[in-house]
Amino acid sequence: MIPFLRTFAFLCVVGLAGVGSVRAQDGSNSGDTGPKEFDIQILREAADKTPILVRDFTYQGTPRKLLTRGEAPEEIIVQDLEFSDFFEVGREGYGSRISNVDAVVWGRVVERFGKVVLQGQLVDSETGDLIYENEYPLGDPPDRWALHAFSDDIVLYLTGERGVASTRISFVGTATGSKEIYLIDYDGARLSRVTTLGSISLSPAWSPNGKGLAFTTFASGNPDLVRLEVGTEDIVAVSKRQGLNSAPAWHPDGEHLVASLTFEGNTELYWMKKDGSGLKRLTFNASSIETSACFSPDGNQIAFVSDRTGQPQVYIMDTDGANLRRITYLNGFCDSPDWSPNGERIAFVGRIEGVFDIFTITPDGNTGSLHRLTGGEGNHENPSWAPDSRHIVYAKRTGDGQRLFVMAATGQGKRQLTWSRGDQYNPAWSPPLSP
Amino acid sequence: MSKKFGYMTLMVCALGIALVTGACGKKTVADPGTDPVPTDTSNNLPTDTGDNGDRDRQGITDGGENPDRPMTLSDVFFDLDAYSLRSDSRRLIEANADAILANPNWRIVTLEGHCDERGTVEYNLALGQKRADSVKGYLMQLGVPGNKLQTISYGEERPFDTGYGEAAWAQNRRVHFAR
């Protein structure tokens, strides 16, 4: 039978040197070689990946077709499964060196009532048992979103955890000369622009059901907090108070937000309903900045940034403002927290010797848990977790401008996600999306 | 980068105008195409062009004012991560306060807080606001009525210099006076 991978330890800490004393980065480093040159922690994947084979689909009464971007449908499945990090994936007929595969992915494409349907199957290769079977509206030409749905189901049935193939990333792009909100699929496909405001729009935040985005826009002159339903351009005001209405974060209930407002004179965190009413101030530190809030997945706590000690650092408090505690102590600058969806880690940006890198730490702030995920040249900013808590998207300046990159939560497998004109930054990874 | 080139052009134009007006000593002709006097200052929110809209970092040089009084409002610069006022910044703000007080027909002066690109979008928005508030606070100490001043933060979103490196960043950590 297939081993149920959920119980695997994904990471094994094999080195724990220099805890609490981060060594300065060597300025001569070149390239983005990951964390291996740093002595905070060395990570490696402990669990062997499950070998899995993707067989060619068969076609009955409908011709084989490629996707609009030229990929074969099976290729999408292979890419999705590889990205999940759980599998060693072979593809039938492509010189797979995998022996003794544990599971086989297969599909039959049929036409039914004028619609092209994929009958996807997952088979235990040892016993021949059918593990999972479902139908997906493949369409003509084949729709990558239907294939992503099949991929995520495969991951779910083999590991107990849902894949992230059916997710998108929202970000700020400057290709038009304005700063607009954009979307791109997790794999870099289907780039689309959400706003046409001709202004500065920032800090997109996904509503928990993946249907809405809150963001800050200067479209009316003042930095206002607004939201919209994805797929529409109907912008609804959340908070248009004088001054900043910035850094929105949705509570998991989908009905409330926390944002940073300045209408009372200082940048403080406020709790509000999604229509901006029911305002409740959460921080009371008149001399310092409080911003960049994010919720713990259970909604009971908020991680945020405060510079009350003179430099920005990450703090946690209960959602009612009680039980404040500081969790980062990197000398310099810690900012941009994002709580992993499984609750286990908080990603943030730390600046050491003038360079910004991405770190994660456990919510208890234990310095022994600190992982540094980026290094080498350039600034790495604004981490955002994928819903699987195993991947992170971030922005990095390249020679051509700021670009989005995706990596595993170990810091491995960094790859560039966006290649558009202008800058792409301020990313936010969506929750699982329905087709 | 075409954006940067466009910016350089703007900068050269702005410097050119500053030089011309400076060389004339007294400004006799206002070029209406360069920096039009706003006809309605009651709603003097900065209009957002989606571009780096700072027209003239050296300040406002439009005519139609008392030519014996200072016309320009200098930008004020800040240290990294800081919103406290440096001594050179205080002197510039004092000169700006003199100019504002000497021109009572000016209505609203908008203090735009800006940051360099390092640090995150959200923190820099707050930092830019702090910088604008710092300048506003000092102007008010110097006797400028608060109702003549409004603040807005653009964070790191509208850099004066889109280049990479400390020379550019130092230019971007500023409060710009816009009328």
Coordinates of C-alpha atoms in Angstrom, one line a residue, chain A residues 177-179 198-200 202-203 218 220-221 223 242 244 246-247 262 265-267 286-289 291-292 305 307 312 333 335-336 351 356 379 381 397 425-426, chain B residues 1 3 45-46 48-51 80-81 83 117-127 129-130 133 150-159 162-164 169:
Chain A
G177 CA 3.2 52.9 -15.9
S178 CA 0.8 52.9 -13.0
K179 CA 0.8 50.5 -10.0
G198 CA -4.2 54.5 -13.2
S199 CA -2.9 55.2 -9.8
I200 CA -0.9 53.5 -7.0
L202 CA -0.7 48.3 -3.1
S203 CA -0.8 45.4 -0.5
F218 CA -4.4 56.3 -4.0
S220 CA -8.9 59.2 -5.0
G221 CA -5.8 61.0 -3.8
P223 CA -4.4 56.1 0.5
Q242 CA -8.0 60.8 6.4
L244 CA -3.1 56.1 5.7
S246 CA -3.0 50.5 4.7
A247 CA -1.7 47.0 5.2
T262 CA -3.3 57.2 10.8
G265 CA -2.4 60.9 14.4
N266 CA -0.2 57.9 14.5
T267 CA 0.1 54.6 12.5
A286 CA 1.9 57.1 20.2
S287 CA 5.5 57.4 19.2
S288 CA 6.0 54.3 17.1
I289 CA 4.8 52.7 13.9
T291 CA 1.8 48.0 10.8
S292 CA 1.9 44.9 8.6
V305 CA 5.6 45.1 13.0
D307 CA 9.4 50.1 15.8
P312 CA 11.1 47.6 13.3
F333 CA 15.4 45.4 10.9
D335 CA 9.5 43.4 8.9
S336 CA 6.7 41.9 6.8
R351 CA 18.1 43.0 7.3
F356 CA 17.3 42.0 3.2
N379 CA 17.2 42.2 -1.4
E381 CA 11.3 40.9 0.5
R397 CA 15.2 42.9 -7.3
Y425 CA 6.4 43.1 -6.1
N426 CA 4.2 42.9 -2.9
Chain B
M1 CA 15.2 52.0 -18.7
K3 CA 11.3 55.3 -17.1
L45 CA -4.9 66.9 -3.0
P46 CA -2.1 65.7 -5.2
D48 CA -1.9 61.0 -9.1
T49 CA -0.6 60.5 -12.5
G50 CA 0.6 57.0 -11.8
D51 CA 4.1 58.2 -12.6
L80 CA 17.8 55.5 6.7
D81 CA 14.8 54.3 8.7
Y83 CA 11.9 60.2 10.8
E117 CA 12.9 51.3 -1.8
R118 CA 14.4 49.2 0.9
G119 CA 12.1 47.9 3.5
T120 CA 8.6 46.8 2.8
V121 CA 5.8 48.6 1.2
E122 CA 3.6 48.8 4.3
Y123 CA 6.4 49.9 6.7
N124 CA 7.6 52.5 4.3
L125 CA 4.1 53.9 3.9
A126 CA 4.0 54.4 7.7
L127 CA 7.6 55.8 7.7
Q129 CA 3.8 59.4 7.0
K130 CA 6.0 59.8 10.1
D133 CA 4.3 64.4 10.3
Q150 CA -1.6 68.6 5.0
T151 CA 0.3 65.4 4.8
I152 CA 0.4 62.3 2.6
S153 CA 2.7 59.4 2.4
Y154 CA 3.7 57.8 -0.8
G155 CA 6.1 55.4 1.0
E156 CA 8.6 54.0 -1.5
E157 CA 6.1 54.2 -4.4
R158 CA 7.2 57.5 -6.0
P159 CA 11.0 57.7 -5.9
T162 CA 14.7 55.3 -9.6
G163 CA 18.3 54.2 -9.5
Y164 CA 19.8 51.6 -7.3
W169 CA 18.2 56.2 -2.0

